[in-house]
PDB file of C-alpha atoms and ligand atoms in Angstrom:
ATOM      1  CA  MET H   1      11.293   9.887  34.277  1.00 44.00           C
ATOM      2  CA  VAL H   2      10.418   9.179  30.300  1.00 46.00           C
ATOM      3  CA  LYS H   3      13.476   6.493  29.763  1.00 56.00           C
ATOM      4  CA  ASN H   4      12.685   5.741  26.453  1.00 64.00           C
ATOM      5  CA  LYS H   5      10.822   7.896  23.538  1.00 68.00           C
ATOM      6  CA  GLN H   6       9.187   4.914  22.256  1.00 72.00           C
ATOM      7  CA  TYR H   7       7.753   3.423  26.097  1.00 76.00           C
ATOM      8  CA  PRO H   8       8.081   6.162  28.432  1.00 83.00           C
ATOM      9  CA  SER H   9       7.011   5.296  31.843  1.00 86.00           C
ATOM     10  CA  LEU H  10       3.211   5.770  33.135  1.00 89.00           C
ATOM     11  CA  PRO H  11       2.559   7.143  36.474  1.00 89.00           C
ATOM     12  CA  GLY H  12       3.160   4.630  39.083  1.00 91.00           C
ATOM     13  CA  THR H  13      -0.644   4.638  40.038  1.00 94.00           C
ATOM     14  CA  VAL H  14      -1.573   4.342  36.599  1.00 95.00           C
ATOM     15  CA  ASN H  15       0.455   1.384  35.566  1.00 94.00           C
ATOM     16  CA  LYS H  16      -0.657  -0.225  39.207  1.00 96.00           C
ATOM     17  CA  ARG H  17      -4.575  -0.484  38.598  1.00 97.00           C
ATOM     18  CA  ILE H  18      -3.300  -2.075  34.564  1.00 97.00           C
ATOM     19  CA  GLY H  19      -1.807  -4.950  35.996  1.00 96.00           C
ATOM     20  CA  GLN H  20      -4.341  -5.417  39.141  1.00 97.00           C
ATOM     21  CA  ALA H  21      -7.393  -5.408  36.717  1.00 98.00           C
ATOM     22  CA  MET H  22      -5.359  -7.926  34.475  1.00 97.00           C
ATOM     23  CA  HIS H  23      -4.570  -9.346  37.812  1.00 97.00           C
ATOM     24  CA  ASP H  24      -8.109  -9.676  39.086  1.00 98.00           C
ATOM     25  CA  TYR H  25      -9.541 -10.703  36.128  1.00 98.00           C
ATOM     26  CA  ALA H  26      -6.362 -13.150  34.924  1.00 97.00           C
ATOM     27  CA  MET H  27      -6.572 -11.415  31.859  1.00 98.00           C
ATOM     28  CA  LEU H  28      -3.932 -12.902  29.924  1.00 98.00           C
ATOM     29  CA  ALA H  29      -2.023 -16.194  29.677  1.00 97.00           C
ATOM     30  CA  GLU H  30       1.098 -18.236  27.901  1.00 98.00           C
ATOM     31  CA  GLY H  31       0.141 -18.467  24.760  1.00 98.00           C
ATOM     32  CA  ASP H  32      -2.654 -15.632  24.168  1.00 98.00           C
ATOM     33  CA  ARG H  33      -3.140 -14.557  20.854  1.00 98.00           C
ATOM     34  CA  VAL H  34      -5.246 -11.063  21.745  1.00 98.00           C
ATOM     35  CA  LEU H  35      -6.398  -9.179  18.580  1.00 98.00           C
ATOM     36  CA  LEU H  36      -6.994  -5.438  19.781  1.00 98.00           C
ATOM     37  CA  ALA H  37      -9.705  -3.736  18.384  1.00 98.00           C
ATOM     38  CA  ILE H  38      -8.676  -0.441  17.944  1.00 98.00           C
ATOM     39  CA  SER H  39     -11.649   2.067  16.716  1.00 96.00           C
ATOM     40  CA  GLY H  40      -8.958   4.832  16.121  1.00 97.00           C
ATOM     41  CA  GLY H  41     -10.618   6.995  19.273  1.00 97.00           C
ATOM     42  CA  VAL H  42      -8.542   7.521  21.942  1.00 98.00           C
ATOM     43  CA  ASP H  43      -9.169   4.340  24.355  1.00 98.00           C
ATOM     44  CA  SER H  44      -7.979   2.001  21.668  1.00 98.00           C
ATOM     45  CA  LEU H  45      -5.198   3.540  21.244  1.00 98.00           C
ATOM     46  CA  VAL H  46      -4.260   3.946  24.164  1.00 98.00           C
ATOM     47  CA  LEU H  47      -4.733   0.402  24.391  1.00 98.00           C
ATOM     48  CA  ALA H  48      -2.878  -0.658  22.048  1.00 98.00           C
ATOM     49  CA  TRP H  49      -0.065   0.653  23.332  1.00 97.00           C
ATOM     50  CA  ILE H  50      -0.031  -0.370  26.938  1.00 97.00           C
ATOM     51  CA  LEU H  51      -0.787  -4.020  25.602  1.00 97.00           C
ATOM     52  CA  LYS H  52       2.626  -3.390  23.990  1.00 97.00           C
ATOM     53  CA  SER H  53       5.041  -1.840  25.895  1.00 95.00           C
ATOM     54  CA  TRP H  54       3.552  -4.478  28.807  1.00 94.00           C
ATOM     55  CA  GLN H  55       4.430  -7.637  27.014  1.00 95.00           C
ATOM     56  CA  ARG H  56       7.974  -6.165  26.664  1.00 92.00           C
ATOM     57  CA  LYS H  57       7.963  -6.680  30.607  1.00 90.00           C
ATOM     58  CA  ALA H  58       5.421  -9.421  31.310  1.00 91.00           C
ATOM     59  CA  PRO H  59       6.883 -12.621  32.004  1.00 92.00           C
ATOM     60  CA  ILE H  60       4.037 -14.348  29.435  1.00 96.00           C
ATOM     61  CA  ARG H  61       4.203 -14.622  26.026  1.00 97.00           C
ATOM     62  CA  TYR H  62       1.067 -13.182  24.394  1.00 98.00           C
ATOM     63  CA  THR H  63       0.721 -12.109  20.374  1.00 98.00           C
ATOM     64  CA  LEU H  64      -1.367  -8.986  19.239  1.00 98.00           C
ATOM     65  CA  SER H  65      -2.609  -7.765  16.247  1.00 98.00           C
ATOM     66  CA  ALA H  66      -4.746  -4.763  15.739  1.00 98.00           C
ATOM     67  CA  ILE H  67      -8.340  -5.028  13.527  1.00 98.00           C
ATOM     68  CA  THR H  68     -10.657  -2.244  12.638  1.00 97.00           C
ATOM     69  CA  VAL H  69     -13.982  -2.460  12.034  1.00 96.00           C
ATOM     70  CA  ASP H  70     -14.847   0.152   8.846  1.00 92.00           C
ATOM     71  CA  HIS H  71     -18.237   1.722   9.102  1.00 89.00           C
ATOM     72  CA  GLU H  72     -16.740   4.014   5.915  1.00 85.00           C
ATOM     73  CA  PHE H  73     -18.332   7.598   7.251  1.00 82.00           C
ATOM     74  CA  TRP H  74     -14.931   9.086   5.506  1.00 80.00           C
ATOM     75  CA  ARG H  75     -14.653  10.830   2.229  1.00 82.00           C
ATOM     76  CA  ALA H  76     -11.797  10.852   0.561  1.00 74.00           C
ATOM     77  CA  HIS H  77     -10.354  14.992   0.123  1.00 81.00           C
ATOM     78  CA  ASP H  78      -7.637  16.672  -1.178  1.00 70.00           C
ATOM     79  CA  GLY H  79      -4.455  16.340   1.411  1.00 77.00           C
ATOM     80  CA  ALA H  80      -6.654  14.376   3.745  1.00 80.00           C
ATOM     81  CA  VAL H  81      -5.481  11.047   5.324  1.00 84.00           C
ATOM     82  CA  SER H  82      -7.499   8.579   5.847  1.00 88.00           C
ATOM     83  CA  PRO H  83      -9.048   7.807   9.456  1.00 91.00           C
ATOM     84  CA  SER H  84      -7.876   3.980   9.129  1.00 93.00           C
ATOM     85  CA  VAL H  85      -3.764   5.388   7.292  1.00 93.00           C
ATOM     86  CA  SER H  86      -3.930   7.259   9.973  1.00 94.00           C
ATOM     87  CA  ILE H  87      -4.787   4.268  13.020  1.00 97.00           C
ATOM     88  CA  GLY H  88      -2.229   2.065  10.570  1.00 97.00           C
ATOM     89  CA  SER H  89       0.614   4.082  10.897  1.00 97.00           C
ATOM     90  CA  GLN H  90       0.498   4.342  14.561  1.00 97.00           C
ATOM     91  CA  LEU H  91      -0.050   1.233  15.407  1.00 98.00           C
ATOM     92  CA  ASP H  92       2.904   0.158  13.043  1.00 98.00           C
ATOM     93  CA  LYS H  93       5.183   3.445  15.014  1.00 97.00           C
ATOM     94  CA  MET H  94       4.172   0.689  18.254  1.00 97.00           C
ATOM     95  CA  GLY H  95       5.105  -2.687  16.050  1.00 97.00           C
ATOM     96  CA  ILE H  96       1.546  -3.535  16.015  1.00 98.00           C
ATOM     97  CA  GLU H  97       0.092  -5.496  12.854  1.00 97.00           C
ATOM     98  CA  HIS H  98      -3.060  -3.255  11.834  1.00 98.00           C
ATOM     99  CA  THR H  99      -5.618  -4.991   9.028  1.00 97.00           C
ATOM    100  CA  VAL H 100      -8.690  -3.146   8.466  1.00 97.00           C
ATOM    101  CA  GLU H 101     -12.075  -4.557   7.693  1.00 96.00           C
ATOM    102  CA  ARG H 102     -15.222  -3.318   5.788  1.00 94.00           C
ATOM    103  CA  ALA H 103     -18.000  -3.573   8.499  1.00 92.00           C
ATOM    104  CA  TRP H 104     -21.525  -5.211   8.471  1.00 92.00           C
ATOM    105  CA  ASP H 105     -24.333  -4.009   5.928  1.00 87.00           C
ATOM    106  CA  LEU H 106     -26.935  -2.788   8.400  1.00 84.00           C
ATOM    107  CA  SER H 107     -30.941  -2.940   6.494  1.00 83.00           C
ATOM    108  CA  GLU H 108     -32.123   0.411   6.824  1.00 80.00           C
ATOM    109  CA  GLU H 109     -34.661  -0.481  10.163  1.00 80.00           C
ATOM    110  CA  ASP H 110     -31.667  -1.649  11.699  1.00 77.00           C
ATOM    111  CA  ARG H 111     -29.926   1.758  11.805  1.00 79.00           C
ATOM    112  CA  THR H 112     -29.556   2.203  15.005  1.00 82.00           C
ATOM    113  CA  CYS H 113     -26.560   3.231  17.296  1.00 81.00           C
ATOM    114  CA  TYR H 114     -27.635  -0.269  19.464  1.00 83.00           C
ATOM    115  CA  GLN H 115     -27.678  -2.598  16.579  1.00 87.00           C
ATOM    116  CA  CYS H 116     -24.791  -0.877  15.024  1.00 88.00           C
ATOM    117  CA  ALA H 117     -22.329  -1.663  17.763  1.00 89.00           C
ATOM    118  CA  ARG H 118     -24.291  -5.211  18.214  1.00 91.00           C
ATOM    119  CA  ASN H 119     -23.266  -5.956  14.877  1.00 93.00           C
ATOM    120  CA  ARG H 120     -19.832  -5.020  15.447  1.00 95.00           C
ATOM    121  CA  ARG H 121     -19.454  -6.922  18.177  1.00 95.00           C
ATOM    122  CA  SER H 122     -20.453 -10.123  16.500  1.00 96.00           C
ATOM    123  CA  GLN H 123     -17.929  -9.223  13.109  1.00 97.00           C
ATOM    124  CA  LEU H 124     -14.973  -8.587  15.916  1.00 98.00           C
ATOM    125  CA  PHE H 125     -15.929 -12.346  17.250  1.00 97.00           C
ATOM    126  CA  ASP H 126     -16.280 -13.873  13.975  1.00 96.00           C
ATOM    127  CA  LEU H 127     -12.930 -12.355  12.626  1.00 97.00           C
ATOM    128  CA  ALA H 128     -11.672 -13.507  15.880  1.00 97.00           C
ATOM    129  CA  ARG H 129     -12.444 -17.378  15.703  1.00 95.00           C
ATOM    130  CA  GLN H 130     -11.736 -17.453  11.785  1.00 96.00           C
ATOM    131  CA  ARG H 131      -8.711 -16.006  12.484  1.00 96.00           C
ATOM    132  CA  GLY H 132      -7.717 -17.708  15.392  1.00 97.00           C
ATOM    133  CA  TYR H 133      -7.307 -15.448  18.385  1.00 98.00           C
ATOM    134  CA  ASN H 134      -8.285 -16.575  22.065  1.00 98.00           C
ATOM    135  CA  LYS H 135      -8.621 -12.841  22.964  1.00 98.00           C
ATOM    136  CA  VAL H 136      -9.976  -9.954  22.278  1.00 98.00           C
ATOM    137  CA  ALA H 137      -9.308  -6.633  23.616  1.00 98.00           C
ATOM    138  CA  LEU H 138     -11.538  -3.415  24.043  1.00 98.00           C
ATOM    139  CA  GLY H 139     -10.627   0.077  25.159  1.00 98.00           C
ATOM    140  CA  HIS H 140     -13.594   0.481  27.805  1.00 98.00           C
ATOM    141  CA  HIS H 141     -12.619   1.818  31.052  1.00 98.00           C
ATOM    142  CA  LYS H 142     -13.962   2.831  34.630  1.00 98.00           C
ATOM    143  CA  ASP H 143     -16.430   5.459  33.063  1.00 98.00           C
ATOM    144  CA  ASP H 144     -17.803   3.500  30.584  1.00 97.00           C
ATOM    145  CA  LEU H 145     -18.577   1.153  33.197  1.00 98.00           C
ATOM    146  CA  VAL H 146     -20.585   3.424  35.274  1.00 98.00           C
ATOM    147  CA  GLU H 147     -21.806   4.749  31.933  1.00 97.00           C
ATOM    148  CA  THR H 148     -23.397   1.344  31.384  1.00 96.00           C
ATOM    149  CA  PHE H 149     -24.294   0.448  34.744  1.00 98.00           C
ATOM    150  CA  PHE H 150     -26.300   4.194  34.085  1.00 97.00           C
ATOM    151  CA  LEU H 151     -27.774   3.129  30.840  1.00 95.00           C
ATOM    152  CA  ASN H 152     -29.433  -0.099  32.135  1.00 97.00           C
ATOM    153  CA  ILE H 153     -31.012   1.479  34.893  1.00 97.00           C
ATOM    154  CA  LEU H 154     -32.004   4.130  33.001  1.00 97.00           C
ATOM    155  CA  TYR H 155     -32.940   2.412  29.553  1.00 95.00           C
ATOM    156  CA  SER H 156     -33.705  -1.257  30.503  1.00 96.00           C
ATOM    157  CA  GLY H 157     -34.764  -2.132  34.025  1.00 98.00           C
ATOM    158  CA  ASN H 158     -31.390  -4.132  35.213  1.00 98.00           C
ATOM    159  CA  ILE H 159     -28.734  -4.038  37.183  1.00 97.00           C
ATOM    160  CA  SER H 160     -26.030  -4.704  35.050  1.00 98.00           C
ATOM    161  CA  THR H 161     -22.300  -3.620  33.244  1.00 98.00           C
ATOM    162  CA  MET H 162     -19.817  -4.770  30.889  1.00 97.00           C
ATOM    163  CA  ILE H 163     -17.737  -7.036  33.051  1.00 98.00           C
ATOM    164  CA  PRO H 164     -13.657  -6.669  32.727  1.00 98.00           C
ATOM    165  CA  ARG H 165     -13.478 -10.184  31.223  1.00 98.00           C
ATOM    166  CA  GLN H 166     -16.141 -11.693  29.696  1.00 98.00           C
ATOM    167  CA  ASP H 167     -15.773 -15.430  28.930  1.00 98.00           C
ATOM    168  CA  LEU H 168     -17.884 -16.543  24.886  1.00 96.00           C
ATOM    169  CA  PHE H 169     -18.481 -19.935  23.788  1.00 94.00           C
ATOM    170  CA  GLU H 170     -17.551 -21.917  26.553  1.00 95.00           C
ATOM    171  CA  GLY H 171     -14.458 -20.373  26.977  1.00 94.00           C
ATOM    172  CA  ARG H 172     -13.135 -20.306  23.201  1.00 95.00           C
ATOM    173  CA  LEU H 173     -12.719 -16.643  23.161  1.00 97.00           C
ATOM    174  CA  ALA H 174     -12.730 -13.827  26.325  1.00 98.00           C
ATOM    175  CA  LEU H 175     -12.992 -10.595  26.046  1.00 98.00           C
ATOM    176  CA  ILE H 176     -10.606  -7.736  27.761  1.00 98.00           C
ATOM    177  CA  ARG H 177     -10.892  -4.559  29.092  1.00 98.00           C
ATOM    178  CA  PRO H 178      -7.212  -3.858  30.122  1.00 98.00           C
ATOM    179  CA  MET H 179      -7.884   0.010  30.900  1.00 98.00           C
ATOM    180  CA  ALA H 180     -11.121  -1.182  33.487  1.00 98.00           C
ATOM    181  CA  TYR H 181     -10.046   0.470  36.360  1.00 98.00           C
ATOM    182  CA  LEU H 182      -8.415   3.486  34.650  1.00 98.00           C
ATOM    183  CA  GLU H 183     -11.037   7.237  34.425  1.00 98.00           C
ATOM    184  CA  LYS H 184     -10.695   8.745  30.778  1.00 98.00           C
ATOM    185  CA  SER H 185      -8.831  11.586  32.318  1.00 97.00           C
ATOM    186  CA  GLU H 186      -5.875   9.056  32.953  1.00 98.00           C
ATOM    187  CA  VAL H 187      -6.207   7.682  29.384  1.00 98.00           C
ATOM    188  CA  VAL H 188      -5.824  10.969  28.088  1.00 98.00           C
ATOM    189  CA  ALA H 189      -3.222  12.066  29.751  1.00 97.00           C
ATOM    190  CA  ILE H 190      -1.363   9.196  28.670  1.00 97.00           C
ATOM    191  CA  ALA H 191      -2.087  10.070  24.734  1.00 97.00           C
ATOM    192  CA  GLU H 192      -0.910  13.259  25.466  1.00 97.00           C
ATOM    193  CA  MET H 193       2.105  12.191  26.708  1.00 96.00           C
ATOM    194  CA  LEU H 194       2.561   9.528  24.236  1.00 96.00           C
ATOM    195  CA  GLY H 195       1.229  12.056  21.592  1.00 96.00           C
ATOM    196  CA  LEU H 196      -1.059  10.395  19.249  1.00 97.00           C
ATOM    197  CA  ALA H 197      -2.980  11.253  17.396  1.00 96.00           C
ATOM    198  CA  PRO H 198      -7.029   9.510  17.692  1.00 96.00           C
ATOM    199  CA  VAL H 199      -9.307   9.983  14.644  1.00 93.00           C
ATOM    200  CA  VAL H 200     -12.336  11.957  14.808  1.00 88.00           C
ATOM    201  CA  ASN H 201     -16.099   9.787  14.924  1.00 85.00           C
ATOM    202  CA  LEU H 202     -17.069  10.350  11.940  1.00 80.00           C
ATOM    203  CA  CYS H 203     -20.950   8.750  12.862  1.00 81.00           C
ATOM    204  CA  PRO H 204     -23.659  11.214  12.211  1.00 78.00           C
ATOM    205  CA  LEU H 205     -24.913   9.257  15.707  1.00 77.00           C
ATOM    206  CA  ALA H 206     -21.998  10.056  17.849  1.00 77.00           C
ATOM    207  CA  ASN H 207     -23.377  12.849  20.018  1.00 73.00           C
ATOM    208  CA  ASP H 208     -26.572  12.000  19.710  1.00 66.00           C
ATOM    209  CA  THR H 209     -27.282   8.803  21.482  1.00 82.00           C
ATOM    210  CA  ARG H 210     -28.657   7.954  25.017  1.00 90.00           C
ATOM    211  CA  ARG H 211     -24.929   7.606  26.057  1.00 91.00           C
ATOM    212  CA  GLU H 212     -24.266  10.893  25.737  1.00 92.00           C
ATOM    213  CA  ARG H 213     -27.538  12.065  27.393  1.00 94.00           C
ATOM    214  CA  VAL H 214     -26.391   9.773  30.332  1.00 96.00           C
ATOM    215  CA  ARG H 215     -22.534  11.128  30.249  1.00 96.00           C
ATOM    216  CA  GLU H 216     -24.355  14.614  30.554  1.00 96.00           C
ATOM    217  CA  ILE H 217     -26.278  13.471  33.676  1.00 97.00           C
ATOM    218  CA  LEU H 218     -23.209  11.929  35.371  1.00 98.00           C
ATOM    219  CA  ALA H 219     -20.651  15.532  34.938  1.00 98.00           C
ATOM    220  CA  GLY H 220     -23.408  17.296  36.577  1.00 98.00           C
ATOM    221  CA  ILE H 221     -23.223  14.471  39.756  1.00 98.00           C
ATOM    222  CA  TYR H 222     -19.359  14.115  39.342  1.00 98.00           C
ATOM    223  CA  GLU H 223     -19.971  17.923  39.795  1.00 98.00           C
ATOM    224  CA  ARG H 224     -21.749  18.414  42.529  1.00 98.00           C
ATOM    225  CA  GLU H 225     -19.932  14.861  44.193  1.00 98.00           C
ATOM    226  CA  PRO H 226     -16.902  14.698  43.373  1.00 95.00           C
ATOM    227  CA  GLY H 227     -15.952  11.498  45.270  1.00 97.00           C
ATOM    228  CA  ALA H 228     -19.435   9.749  43.276  1.00 98.00           C
ATOM    229  CA  LYS H 229     -17.694   8.040  40.473  1.00 98.00           C
ATOM    230  CA  GLN H 230     -15.169   6.261  43.000  1.00 97.00           C
ATOM    231  CA  SER H 231     -18.304   5.002  45.237  1.00 98.00           C
ATOM    232  CA  MET H 232     -20.609   4.229  42.080  1.00 98.00           C
ATOM    233  CA  PHE H 233     -17.244   2.140  41.181  1.00 98.00           C
ATOM    234  CA  ALA H 234     -16.858   0.186  44.220  1.00 98.00           C
ATOM    235  CA  ALA H 235     -20.859  -0.020  44.233  1.00 98.00           C
ATOM    236  CA  LEU H 236     -20.285  -2.448  41.419  1.00 98.00           C
ATOM    237  CA  ALA H 237     -17.973  -5.021  43.184  1.00 96.00           C
ATOM    238  CA  ASN H 238     -20.208  -4.787  46.505  1.00 98.00           C
ATOM    239  CA  VAL H 239     -24.267  -5.355  45.204  1.00 97.00           C
ATOM    240  CA  ARG H 240     -26.056  -6.663  48.715  1.00 97.00           C
ATOM    241  CA  LYS H 241     -28.046  -9.275  47.240  1.00 95.00           C
ATOM    242  CA  GLY H 242     -30.517  -9.436  50.038  1.00 97.00           C
ATOM    243  CA  TYR H 243     -31.899  -6.265  49.475  1.00 97.00           C
ATOM    244  CA  MET H 244     -33.107  -6.040  46.631  1.00 96.00           C
ATOM    245  CA  LEU H 245     -36.557  -6.699  45.581  1.00 95.00           C
TER     246      LEU H 245
HETATM  247  N1  LIG J   1     -14.482   0.864  14.509  1.00 62.92           N
HETATM  248  C1  LIG J   1     -14.576  -0.085  15.521  1.00 62.92           C
HETATM  249  N2  LIG J   1     -13.220  -1.137  15.055  1.00 62.92           N
HETATM  250  C2  LIG J   1     -12.831  -1.880  15.984  1.00 62.92           C
HETATM  251  N3  LIG J   1     -12.805  -1.695  17.398  1.00 62.92           N
HETATM  252  C3  LIG J   1     -13.770  -0.873  17.444  1.00 62.92           C
HETATM  253  C4  LIG J   1     -14.530  -0.028  16.894  1.00 62.92           C
HETATM  254  N4  LIG J   1     -15.591   1.143  17.673  1.00 62.92           N
HETATM  255  C5  LIG J   1     -15.608   0.521  18.863  1.00 62.92           C
HETATM  256  N5  LIG J   1     -14.402  -0.700  18.903  1.00 62.92           N
HETATM  257  C6  LIG J   1     -13.371  -1.502  20.589  1.00 62.92           C
HETATM  258  O1  LIG J   1     -15.116  -1.046  20.798  1.00 62.92           O
HETATM  259  C7  LIG J   1     -14.585   0.019  22.503  1.00 62.92           C
HETATM  260  C8  LIG J   1     -15.879   0.965  22.319  1.00 62.92           C
HETATM  261  O2  LIG J   1     -16.238   1.133  21.315  1.00 62.92           O
HETATM  262  P1  LIG J   1     -16.732   2.570  21.484  1.00 62.92           P
HETATM  263  O3  LIG J   1     -17.617   3.460  20.887  1.00 62.92           O
HETATM  264  O4  LIG J   1     -17.719   2.764  22.670  1.00 62.92           O
HETATM  265  O5  LIG J   1     -16.235   3.852  21.829  1.00 62.92           O
HETATM  266  P2  LIG J   1     -14.834   4.701  22.795  1.00 62.92           P
HETATM  267  O6  LIG J   1     -15.335   4.084  24.141  1.00 62.92           O
HETATM  268  O7  LIG J   1     -14.826   6.268  22.305  1.00 62.92           O
HETATM  269  O8  LIG J   1     -13.188   4.368  22.516  1.00 62.92           O
HETATM  270  P3  LIG J   1     -12.783   4.785  21.156  1.00 62.92           P
HETATM  271  O9  LIG J   1     -12.184   5.999  22.456  1.00 62.92           O
HETATM  272  O10 LIG J   1     -11.546   3.678  21.327  1.00 62.92           O
HETATM  273  O11 LIG J   1     -13.041   4.763  19.877  1.00 62.92           O
HETATM  274  C9  LIG J   1     -13.578   0.769  21.586  1.00 62.92           C
HETATM  275  O12 LIG J   1     -12.279   1.407  22.947  1.00 62.92           O
HETATM  276  C10 LIG J   1     -12.387  -0.517  21.004  1.00 62.92           C
HETATM  277  O13 LIG J   1     -11.941  -1.353  21.469  1.00 62.92           O
END
């Protein structure tokens, strides 16, 4: 039942899993200053809304503001609204302050997805530290965690994934991923329910990455084995170290 237009209720199981992830990894604490990393894609817009609506009912107080690292792929054309403006106005409706920072330049040889993401991450850490935030929230979800696990096995020869909370700089900054227990399809359903308008990723390499290939492989696996995603996700928390080489 939708009680409040801006803060409609999420399905009970979705709400429960957000709370569970936050609790399992102690993601938020009294007095936290949380920087939301917002690309404007569906995942980070939903993340912003979740942490804002959570703020209203949480027994602790924390502050939220959002930042977008602008890679400047967009070019002005007649009548079109820039991604930054669209993101800003959606966050404004949620009551979240938003700033845009130009992405650090990449040298010609560093123009790879890996290096671009790495730079963005470092830039977000720098901005958070300079501006006194102690948490950076990212919009990764369960599908991202499984994909990263596969990426690392297939291309990097190691077994690891992104963890829901990662402490950095001797605990002065933590990365948190409050949607770690949600599936992509659930994130998309929340965005549709809220009427969010994700901006399109204009990076020319967006659909031609190793992650995209892994996504296709996984889609094939899920089609043949519908329970595989849950099982693989459970496996990430059930490593039998005595049976590894
Ligand atoms: N340009 C950016 N500025 C700020 N944060 C970003 C930016 N790009 C990505 N992020 C953060 O990193 C997370 C993962 O980014 P990724 O590029 O993998 O996109 P994604 O999984 O498609 O997420 P989204 O739907 O939010 O774009 C995003 O959810 C967001 O929190």
